[in-house]
Amino acid sequence: VQLQASGGGLVQAGGSLRLSCAYSGFPFDNYGIGWFREAPGKERERVSCISRRDGSTAYADSVKGRFTMPRDNDKSMMYLQMDSLKPEDTAVYYCAAGFDPCVNAVDAWGEGTLVTVSS
């Protein structure tokens, strides 16, 4: 299982950014996927996930209404569309895949990509 995240950068508060994650080595339909982030001095937290069991998408309360998690099975890609960004969204973002990332059951992590939101 391989995951490669990209798309991080510096953006002003209120702006948007789209992260991408290319995956390979596993059948997409049989794995759950998700995005996590780790801010300086804080534990890694789950931002969004798509459940392996029923395909539903869930978001952390802190990003609901601002972030979405589209995917493109044909291109073996998943994305994190981040709108109305806030300084507190600053973190290293990781894409993940596994039995069920919605309950933090992750088998593989992509390399992190840094998102910095300036005030």
Coordinates of C-alpha atoms in Angstrom, one line a residue:
V1 CA 0.0 0.0 0.0
Q2 CA 1.4 3.3 -1.0
L3 CA 0.0 6.8 -0.5
Q4 CA 1.5 10.1 -1.7
A5 CA 0.1 13.4 -0.6
S6 CA 0.7 16.7 -2.2
G7 CA -0.8 20.2 -2.4
G8 CA 0.2 21.8 0.8
G9 CA 1.4 25.4 1.1
L10 CA 0.9 28.8 2.5
V11 CA -2.5 30.5 2.3
Q12 CA -4.2 33.4 4.0
A13 CA -7.1 32.9 6.4
G14 CA -10.4 32.6 4.5
G15 CA -8.6 31.1 1.5
S16 CA -8.8 27.6 0.0
L17 CA -6.5 24.8 -0.7
R18 CA -6.9 21.4 -2.3
L19 CA -4.8 18.5 -1.1
S20 CA -4.3 15.4 -3.3
C21 CA -3.4 11.9 -2.5
A22 CA -2.4 9.3 -5.0
Y23 CA -2.7 5.7 -3.9
S24 CA -1.6 2.3 -5.2
G25 CA -1.2 -1.2 -4.1
F26 CA -4.7 -1.9 -2.7
P27 CA -8.2 -2.3 -3.9
F28 CA -9.8 1.0 -3.2
D29 CA -13.3 -0.4 -2.7
N30 CA -12.0 -2.7 0.1
Y31 CA -10.3 -0.1 2.1
G32 CA -11.4 2.9 4.2
I33 CA -9.6 6.1 3.5
G34 CA -9.1 9.3 5.5
W35 CA -7.2 12.5 6.1
F36 CA -5.5 13.3 9.4
R37 CA -3.5 16.3 10.6
E38 CA -1.0 17.0 13.2
A39 CA -0.5 20.5 14.5
P40 CA 2.6 21.7 16.4
G41 CA 2.5 20.4 19.9
K42 CA -0.7 18.5 19.4
E43 CA -1.7 14.9 18.7
R44 CA -2.6 13.7 15.3
E45 CA -6.3 14.0 14.8
R46 CA -8.7 12.7 12.2
V47 CA -10.1 15.3 9.8
S48 CA -12.3 13.3 7.5
C49 CA -12.8 9.7 6.5
I50 CA -14.8 7.4 4.2
S51 CA -16.0 4.3 5.9
R52 CA -15.1 0.9 4.3
R53 CA -18.3 -0.5 5.7
D54 CA -20.9 1.7 4.1
G55 CA -19.0 4.3 2.1
S56 CA -20.3 7.2 4.3
T57 CA -18.1 10.2 4.8
A58 CA -17.5 11.8 8.2
Y59 CA -15.8 15.0 9.2
A60 CA -14.4 16.4 12.4
D61 CA -16.6 19.0 14.0
S62 CA -13.9 21.6 13.5
V63 CA -14.0 21.3 9.7
K64 CA -17.6 20.5 9.0
G65 CA -19.1 22.8 6.4
R66 CA -15.6 23.9 5.3
F67 CA -13.8 20.7 4.1
T68 CA -14.9 18.0 1.7
M69 CA -13.3 14.8 0.7
P70 CA -13.9 13.8 -2.9
R71 CA -12.3 10.9 -4.5
D72 CA -11.8 9.6 -8.0
N73 CA -11.5 5.8 -8.2
D74 CA -10.7 5.8 -11.9
K75 CA -7.6 7.9 -11.2
S76 CA -6.7 6.3 -7.9
M77 CA -6.9 9.7 -6.2
M78 CA -8.5 11.2 -3.1
Y79 CA -8.6 14.8 -2.2
L80 CA -9.2 17.2 0.6
Q81 CA -10.9 20.4 -0.5
M82 CA -10.3 23.0 2.3
D83 CA -12.3 26.2 2.1
S84 CA -12.6 29.1 4.6
L85 CA -9.3 28.2 6.1
K86 CA -8.4 29.4 9.6
P87 CA -5.1 29.8 11.3
E88 CA -6.0 26.8 13.5
D89 CA -6.0 24.6 10.4
T90 CA -2.3 25.0 10.2
A91 CA -0.8 21.5 10.5
V92 CA 0.9 18.7 8.6
Y93 CA -1.8 16.8 6.8
Y94 CA -1.6 13.0 6.1
C95 CA -3.7 10.8 3.9
A96 CA -4.3 7.3 5.2
A97 CA -5.9 4.0 4.3
G98 CA -6.8 0.9 6.2
F99 CA -9.5 -1.3 7.6
D100 CA -11.5 1.7 8.9
P101 CA -9.8 5.1 9.4
C102 CA -13.1 6.3 10.8
V103 CA -12.2 4.4 14.0
N104 CA -8.5 5.1 13.5
A105 CA -7.8 1.7 12.1
V106 CA -5.1 2.8 9.7
D107 CA -2.7 0.4 7.9
A108 CA -0.8 2.9 5.8
W109 CA 0.1 6.6 5.9
G110 CA 1.2 8.9 3.1
E111 CA 4.0 11.4 3.6
G112 CA 2.7 14.5 5.3
T113 CA 2.2 17.8 3.5
L114 CA 2.4 21.1 5.4
V115 CA -0.5 23.5 5.3
T116 CA 0.1 27.0 6.8
V117 CA -2.7 29.4 7.2
S118 CA -1.7 33.0 8.0
S119 CA -3.9 35.4 9.8

